[in-house]
Short mmCIF file of C-alpha atoms and ligand atoms in Angstrom, two decimals:
data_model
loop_
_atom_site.label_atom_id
_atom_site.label_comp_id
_atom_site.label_asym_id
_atom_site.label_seq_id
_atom_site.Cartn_x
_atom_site.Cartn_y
_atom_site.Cartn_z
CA UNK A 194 -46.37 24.06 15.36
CA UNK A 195 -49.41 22.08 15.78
CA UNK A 196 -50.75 19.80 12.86
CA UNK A 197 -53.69 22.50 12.51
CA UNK A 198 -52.14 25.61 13.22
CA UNK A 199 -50.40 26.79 9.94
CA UNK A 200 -48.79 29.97 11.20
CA UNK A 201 -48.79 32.36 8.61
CA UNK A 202 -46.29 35.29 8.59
CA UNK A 203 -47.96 37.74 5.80
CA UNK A 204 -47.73 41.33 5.90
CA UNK A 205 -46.07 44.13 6.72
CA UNK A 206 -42.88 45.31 5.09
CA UNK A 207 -39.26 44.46 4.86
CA UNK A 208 -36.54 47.03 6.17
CA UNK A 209 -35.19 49.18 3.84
CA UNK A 210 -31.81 47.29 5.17
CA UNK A 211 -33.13 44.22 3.35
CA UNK A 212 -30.96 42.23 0.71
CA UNK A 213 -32.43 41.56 -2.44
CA UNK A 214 -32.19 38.17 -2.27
CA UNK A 215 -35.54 36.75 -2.25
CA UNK A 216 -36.54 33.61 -4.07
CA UNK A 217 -39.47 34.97 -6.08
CA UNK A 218 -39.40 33.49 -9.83
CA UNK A 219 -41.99 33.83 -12.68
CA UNK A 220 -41.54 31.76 -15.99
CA UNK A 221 -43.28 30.66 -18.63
CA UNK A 222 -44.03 27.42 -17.03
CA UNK A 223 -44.18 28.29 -13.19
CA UNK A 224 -43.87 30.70 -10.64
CA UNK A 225 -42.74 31.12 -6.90
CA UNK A 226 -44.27 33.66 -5.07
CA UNK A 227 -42.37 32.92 -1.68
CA UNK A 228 -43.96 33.95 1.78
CA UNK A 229 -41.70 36.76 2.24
CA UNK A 230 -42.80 38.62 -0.63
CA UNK A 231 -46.65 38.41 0.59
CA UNK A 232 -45.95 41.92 2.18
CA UNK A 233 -48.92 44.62 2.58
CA UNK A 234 -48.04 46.56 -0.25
CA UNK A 235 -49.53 44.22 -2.56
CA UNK A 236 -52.90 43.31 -1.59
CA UNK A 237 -55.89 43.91 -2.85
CA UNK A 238 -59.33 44.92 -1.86
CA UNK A 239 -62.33 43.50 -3.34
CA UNK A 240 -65.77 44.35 -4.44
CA UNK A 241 -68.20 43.65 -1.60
CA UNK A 242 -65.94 42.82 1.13
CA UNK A 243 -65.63 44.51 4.96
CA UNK A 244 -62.53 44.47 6.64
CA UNK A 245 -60.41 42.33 4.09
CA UNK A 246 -57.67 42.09 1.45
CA UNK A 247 -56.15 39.41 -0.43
CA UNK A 248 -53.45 38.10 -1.78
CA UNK A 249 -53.96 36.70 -4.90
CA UNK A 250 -51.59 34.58 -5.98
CA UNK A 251 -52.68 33.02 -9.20
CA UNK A 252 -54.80 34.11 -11.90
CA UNK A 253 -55.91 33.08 -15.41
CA UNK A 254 -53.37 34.57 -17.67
CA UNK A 255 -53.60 34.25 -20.74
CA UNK A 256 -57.33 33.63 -21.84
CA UNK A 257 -58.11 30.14 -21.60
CA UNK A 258 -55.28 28.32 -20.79
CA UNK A 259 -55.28 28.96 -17.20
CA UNK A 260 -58.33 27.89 -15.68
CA UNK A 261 -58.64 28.91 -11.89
CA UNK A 262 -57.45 32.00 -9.23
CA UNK A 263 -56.32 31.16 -5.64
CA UNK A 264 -56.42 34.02 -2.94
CA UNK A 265 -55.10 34.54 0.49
CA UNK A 266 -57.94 36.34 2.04
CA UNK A 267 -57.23 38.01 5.32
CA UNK A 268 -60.39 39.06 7.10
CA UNK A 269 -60.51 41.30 10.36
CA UNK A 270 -63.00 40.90 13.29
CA UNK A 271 -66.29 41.95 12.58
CA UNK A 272 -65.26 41.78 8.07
CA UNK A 273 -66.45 39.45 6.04
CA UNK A 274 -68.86 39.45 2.92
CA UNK A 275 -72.41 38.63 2.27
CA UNK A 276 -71.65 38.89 -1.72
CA UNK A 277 -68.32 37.09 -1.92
CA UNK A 278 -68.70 35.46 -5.31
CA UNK A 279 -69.36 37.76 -8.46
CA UNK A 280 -69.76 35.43 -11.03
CA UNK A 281 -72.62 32.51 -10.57
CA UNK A 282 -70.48 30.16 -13.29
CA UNK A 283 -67.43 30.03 -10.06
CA UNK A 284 -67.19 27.36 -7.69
CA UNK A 285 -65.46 27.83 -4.45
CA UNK A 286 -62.47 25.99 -2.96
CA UNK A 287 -61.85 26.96 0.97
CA UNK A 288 -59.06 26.15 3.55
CA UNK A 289 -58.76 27.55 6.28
CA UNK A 290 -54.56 28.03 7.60
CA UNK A 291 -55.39 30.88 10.77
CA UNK A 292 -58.15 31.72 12.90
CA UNK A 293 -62.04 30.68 13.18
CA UNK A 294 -64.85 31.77 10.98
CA UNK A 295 -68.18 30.92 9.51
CA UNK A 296 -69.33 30.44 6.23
CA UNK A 297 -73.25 30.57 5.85
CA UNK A 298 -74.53 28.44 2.95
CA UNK A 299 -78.22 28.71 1.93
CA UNK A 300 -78.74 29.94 5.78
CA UNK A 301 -76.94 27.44 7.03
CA UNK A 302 -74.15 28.46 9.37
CA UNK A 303 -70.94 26.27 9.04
CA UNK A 304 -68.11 26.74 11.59
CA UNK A 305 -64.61 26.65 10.05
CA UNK A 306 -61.23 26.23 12.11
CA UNK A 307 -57.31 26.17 10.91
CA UNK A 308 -57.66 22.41 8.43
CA UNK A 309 -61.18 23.36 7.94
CA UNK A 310 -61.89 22.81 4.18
CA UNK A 311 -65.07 23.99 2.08
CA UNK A 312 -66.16 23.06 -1.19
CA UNK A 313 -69.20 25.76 -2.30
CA UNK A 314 -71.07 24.81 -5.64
CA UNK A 315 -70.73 27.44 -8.29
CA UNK A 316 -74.03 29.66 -8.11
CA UNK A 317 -74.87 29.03 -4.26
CA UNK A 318 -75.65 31.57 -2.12
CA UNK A 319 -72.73 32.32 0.72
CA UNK A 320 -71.62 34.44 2.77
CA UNK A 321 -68.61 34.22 4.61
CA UNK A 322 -67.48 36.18 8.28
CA UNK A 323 -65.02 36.44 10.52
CA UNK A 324 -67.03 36.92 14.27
CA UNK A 325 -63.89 36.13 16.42
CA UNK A 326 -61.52 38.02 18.47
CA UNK A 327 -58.47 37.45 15.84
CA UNK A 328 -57.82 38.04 12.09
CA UNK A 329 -58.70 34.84 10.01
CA UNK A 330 -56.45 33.67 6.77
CA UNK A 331 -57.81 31.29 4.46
CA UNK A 332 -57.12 30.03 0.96
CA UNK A 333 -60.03 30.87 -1.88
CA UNK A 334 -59.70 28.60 -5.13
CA UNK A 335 -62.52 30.13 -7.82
CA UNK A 336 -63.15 28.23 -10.69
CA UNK A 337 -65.76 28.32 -13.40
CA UNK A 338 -67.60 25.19 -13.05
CA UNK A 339 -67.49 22.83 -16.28
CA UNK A 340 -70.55 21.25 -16.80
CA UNK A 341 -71.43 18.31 -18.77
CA UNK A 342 -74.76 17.64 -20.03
CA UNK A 343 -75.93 14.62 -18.24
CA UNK A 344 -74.16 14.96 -14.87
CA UNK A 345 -75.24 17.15 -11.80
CA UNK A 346 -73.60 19.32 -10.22
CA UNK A 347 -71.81 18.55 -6.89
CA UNK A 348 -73.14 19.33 -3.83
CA UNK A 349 -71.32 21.28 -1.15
CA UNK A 350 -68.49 19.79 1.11
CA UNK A 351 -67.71 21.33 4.93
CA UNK A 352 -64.74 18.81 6.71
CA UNK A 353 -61.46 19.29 8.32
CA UNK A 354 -58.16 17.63 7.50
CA UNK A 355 -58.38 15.50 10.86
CA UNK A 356 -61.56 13.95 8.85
CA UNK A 357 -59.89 12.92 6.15
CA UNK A 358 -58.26 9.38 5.68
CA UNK A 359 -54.64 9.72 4.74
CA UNK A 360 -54.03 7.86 1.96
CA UNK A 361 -50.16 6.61 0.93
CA UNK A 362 -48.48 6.31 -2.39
CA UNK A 363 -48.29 2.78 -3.67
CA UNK A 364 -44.91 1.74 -2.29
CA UNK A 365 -43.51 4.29 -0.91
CA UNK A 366 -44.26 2.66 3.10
CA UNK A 367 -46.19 5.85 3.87
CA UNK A 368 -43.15 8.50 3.27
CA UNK A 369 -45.25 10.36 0.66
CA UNK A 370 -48.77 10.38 0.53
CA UNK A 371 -52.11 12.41 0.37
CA UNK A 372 -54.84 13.54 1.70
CA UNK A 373 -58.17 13.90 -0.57
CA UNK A 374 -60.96 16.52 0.70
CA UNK A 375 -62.64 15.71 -2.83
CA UNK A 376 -63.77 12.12 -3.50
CA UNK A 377 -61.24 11.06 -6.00
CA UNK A 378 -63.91 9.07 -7.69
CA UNK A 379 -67.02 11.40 -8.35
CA UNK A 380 -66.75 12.52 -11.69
CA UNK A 381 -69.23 15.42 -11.11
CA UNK A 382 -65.74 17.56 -9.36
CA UNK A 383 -63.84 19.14 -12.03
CA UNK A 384 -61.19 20.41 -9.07
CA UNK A 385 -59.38 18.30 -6.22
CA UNK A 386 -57.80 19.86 -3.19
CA UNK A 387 -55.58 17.75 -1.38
CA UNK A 388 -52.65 18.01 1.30
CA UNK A 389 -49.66 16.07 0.05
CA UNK A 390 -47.27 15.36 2.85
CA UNK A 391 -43.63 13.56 2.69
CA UNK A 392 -41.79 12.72 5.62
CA UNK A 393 -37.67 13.92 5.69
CA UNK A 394 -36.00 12.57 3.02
CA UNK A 395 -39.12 11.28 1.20
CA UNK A 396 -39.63 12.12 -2.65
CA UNK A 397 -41.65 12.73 -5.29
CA UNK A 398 -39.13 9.85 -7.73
CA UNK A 399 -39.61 11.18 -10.91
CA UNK A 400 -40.43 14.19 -12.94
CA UNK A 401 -44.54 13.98 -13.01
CA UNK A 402 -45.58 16.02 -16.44
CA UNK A 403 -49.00 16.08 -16.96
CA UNK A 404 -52.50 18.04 -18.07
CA UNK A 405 -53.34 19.20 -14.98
CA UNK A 406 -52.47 22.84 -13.56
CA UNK A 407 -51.26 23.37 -9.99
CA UNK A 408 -51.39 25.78 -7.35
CA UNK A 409 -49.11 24.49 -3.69
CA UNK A 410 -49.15 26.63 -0.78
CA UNK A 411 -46.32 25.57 1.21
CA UNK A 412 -48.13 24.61 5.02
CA UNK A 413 -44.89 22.83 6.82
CA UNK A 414 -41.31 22.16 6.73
CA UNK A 415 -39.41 22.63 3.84
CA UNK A 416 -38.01 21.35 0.95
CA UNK A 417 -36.29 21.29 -2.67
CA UNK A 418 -39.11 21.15 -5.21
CA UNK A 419 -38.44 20.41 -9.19
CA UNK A 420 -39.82 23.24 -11.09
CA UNK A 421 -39.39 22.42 -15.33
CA UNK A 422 -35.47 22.67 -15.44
CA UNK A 423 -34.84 24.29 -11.89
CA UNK A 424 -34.33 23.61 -8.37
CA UNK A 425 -35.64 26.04 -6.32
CA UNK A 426 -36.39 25.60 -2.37
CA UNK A 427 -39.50 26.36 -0.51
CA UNK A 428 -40.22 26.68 2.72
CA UNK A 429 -43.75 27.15 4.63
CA UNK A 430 -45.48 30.01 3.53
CA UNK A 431 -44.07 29.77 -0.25
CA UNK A 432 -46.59 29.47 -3.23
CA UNK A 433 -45.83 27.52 -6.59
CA UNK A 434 -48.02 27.83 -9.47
CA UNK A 435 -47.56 25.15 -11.91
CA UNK A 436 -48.84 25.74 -16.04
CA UNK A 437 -50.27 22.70 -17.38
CA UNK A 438 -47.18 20.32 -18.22
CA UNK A 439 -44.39 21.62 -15.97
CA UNK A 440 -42.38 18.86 -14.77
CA UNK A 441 -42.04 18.89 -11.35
CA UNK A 442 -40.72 16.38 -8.47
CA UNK A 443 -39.72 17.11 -4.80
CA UNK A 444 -37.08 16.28 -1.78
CA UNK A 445 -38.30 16.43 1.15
CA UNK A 446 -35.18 17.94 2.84
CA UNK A 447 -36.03 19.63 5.87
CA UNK A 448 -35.67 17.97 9.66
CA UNK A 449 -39.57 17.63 10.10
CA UNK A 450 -42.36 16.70 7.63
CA UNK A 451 -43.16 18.43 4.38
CA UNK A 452 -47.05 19.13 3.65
CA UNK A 453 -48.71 21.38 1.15
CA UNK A 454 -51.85 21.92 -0.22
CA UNK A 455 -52.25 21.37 -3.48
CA UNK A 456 -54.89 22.11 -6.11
CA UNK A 457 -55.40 20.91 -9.33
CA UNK A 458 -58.10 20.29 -12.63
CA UNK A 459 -59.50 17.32 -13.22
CA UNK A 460 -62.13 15.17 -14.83
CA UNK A 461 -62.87 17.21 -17.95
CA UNK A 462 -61.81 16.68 -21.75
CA UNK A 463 -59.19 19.91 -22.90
CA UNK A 464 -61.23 22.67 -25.07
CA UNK A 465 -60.33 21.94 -29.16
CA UNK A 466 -59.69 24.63 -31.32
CA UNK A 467 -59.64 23.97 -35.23
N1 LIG B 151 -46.74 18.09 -7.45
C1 LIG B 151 -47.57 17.17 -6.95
O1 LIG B 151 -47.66 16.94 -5.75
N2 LIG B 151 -48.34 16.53 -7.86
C2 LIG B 151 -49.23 15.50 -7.43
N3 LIG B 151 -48.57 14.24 -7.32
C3 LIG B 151 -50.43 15.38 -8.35
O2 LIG B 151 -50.44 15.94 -9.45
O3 LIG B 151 -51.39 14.76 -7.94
#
């Protein structure tokens, strides 16, 4: 498998000789929705779009305490929308893991390829289509943008993983490390989207808890990853979604390298309640 060429095995539908053994977990603090569970029965169509379904695997639960949703969109030749976005408040989070396509922003055609990513500011106008020979399968984070009084929006982001400087963790000799398609820095982003990768054997040494929620979509190798009090391996093609707080660490296990893509909130203060 090529560094850009996330082969993606969604769809269709297990043999009725299938065990019951798949990996597929949903707590109060996380859930694994592993690859081979992505099967057609549970897609979705939605409003406004031609020749595609989705996947969504994550989704604001409970009110406000989950923030964002992240889709696997599968889009035919020829499909595509020119309304993707409902809601004007929701930003837009793209990567791209099969095929070619083309998002048009404010008339602006932008070609996207397996690594491209695509940040789209909340209330732009887009349209997104598939005009190759082949499906296309990319990853849709939507978000309601937080604004703060005082500070602009961001503006719209179109790169590709090979852009992107790889940057290691501080002692760790380049065995786990990250790379940032959202400027770490520039407090206007209330999201990042990055590709964390550890080499075999590398870890995540200690049991990170924090504020921010998480959505990983499994793009290479595999691994054992720390879930609050479990162990559970994933392999490409598996999705975690992580509650604010859930502990979580990693072992990079596998014979090759380990890389996900990873999502998570940033940047804002927590909403108070009296
Ligand atoms: N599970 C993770 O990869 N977490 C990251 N270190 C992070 O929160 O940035």
């Amino acid at each position: 498998m090529s560094n850009n060429s996330y082969f993606s095995n969604l769809g269709g539908l297990p043999p009725q000789t299938n065990l019951l053994s798949s990996k597929a977990v949903f707590t109060t603090s996380y859930a694994v929705i592993p690859g081979s569970v992505m099967s057609d029965i549970v897609t979705s169509l939605l409003p406004h779009w031609e020749k595609s379904r989705a996947w969504i695997i994550s989704r604001p639960l409970s009110g406000f305490a989950e923030t964002f949703s992240q889709y696997i969109m599968d889009v035919q030749p020829g499909g595509g929308s020119a309304r993707p976005e409902p809601d004007a408040r929701a930003q837009a989070a793209i990567f791209v893991v099969e095929g070619e396509m083309v998002i048009e922003l404010d008339g602006k055609p932008h070609a996207l390829r397996p690594g491209s990513f695509a940040y789209i500011p909340a209330g732009s106008a887009w349209q997104v289509w598939n005009s190759s020979g082949a499906a296309v399968r990319f990853h849709w984070v939507r978000k309601i943008y937080q604004v703060v009084d005082g500070i602009e929006k961001p503006p719209a982001i179109f790169s590709h993983e090979d852009e992107v400087e790889f940057a290691a963790m501080p002692d760790t000799d380049g065995k786990w490390g990250t790379t940032r398609f959202v400027d770490h820095n520039d407090i206007r982003h209330d999201m990042h989207f990055n590709i964390v990768t550890l080499q075999p054997g590398a870890v995540i040494p200690f049991m990170e808890t924090h504020i921010m929620e998480h959505g990983l979509y499994v793009l290479e190798g595999k691994a054992v990853y720390r879930l609050n009090q479990d162990w559970v391996e994933v392999e490409a093609g598996d999705y975690m979604w992580l509650r604010a707080f859930c502990p979580q660490a990693c072992y990079a296990g596998g014979p090759g390298r380990f890389r996900y893509l990873l999502y998570k909130d940033v940047n804002r203060h927590p909403a108070l309640s009296l």
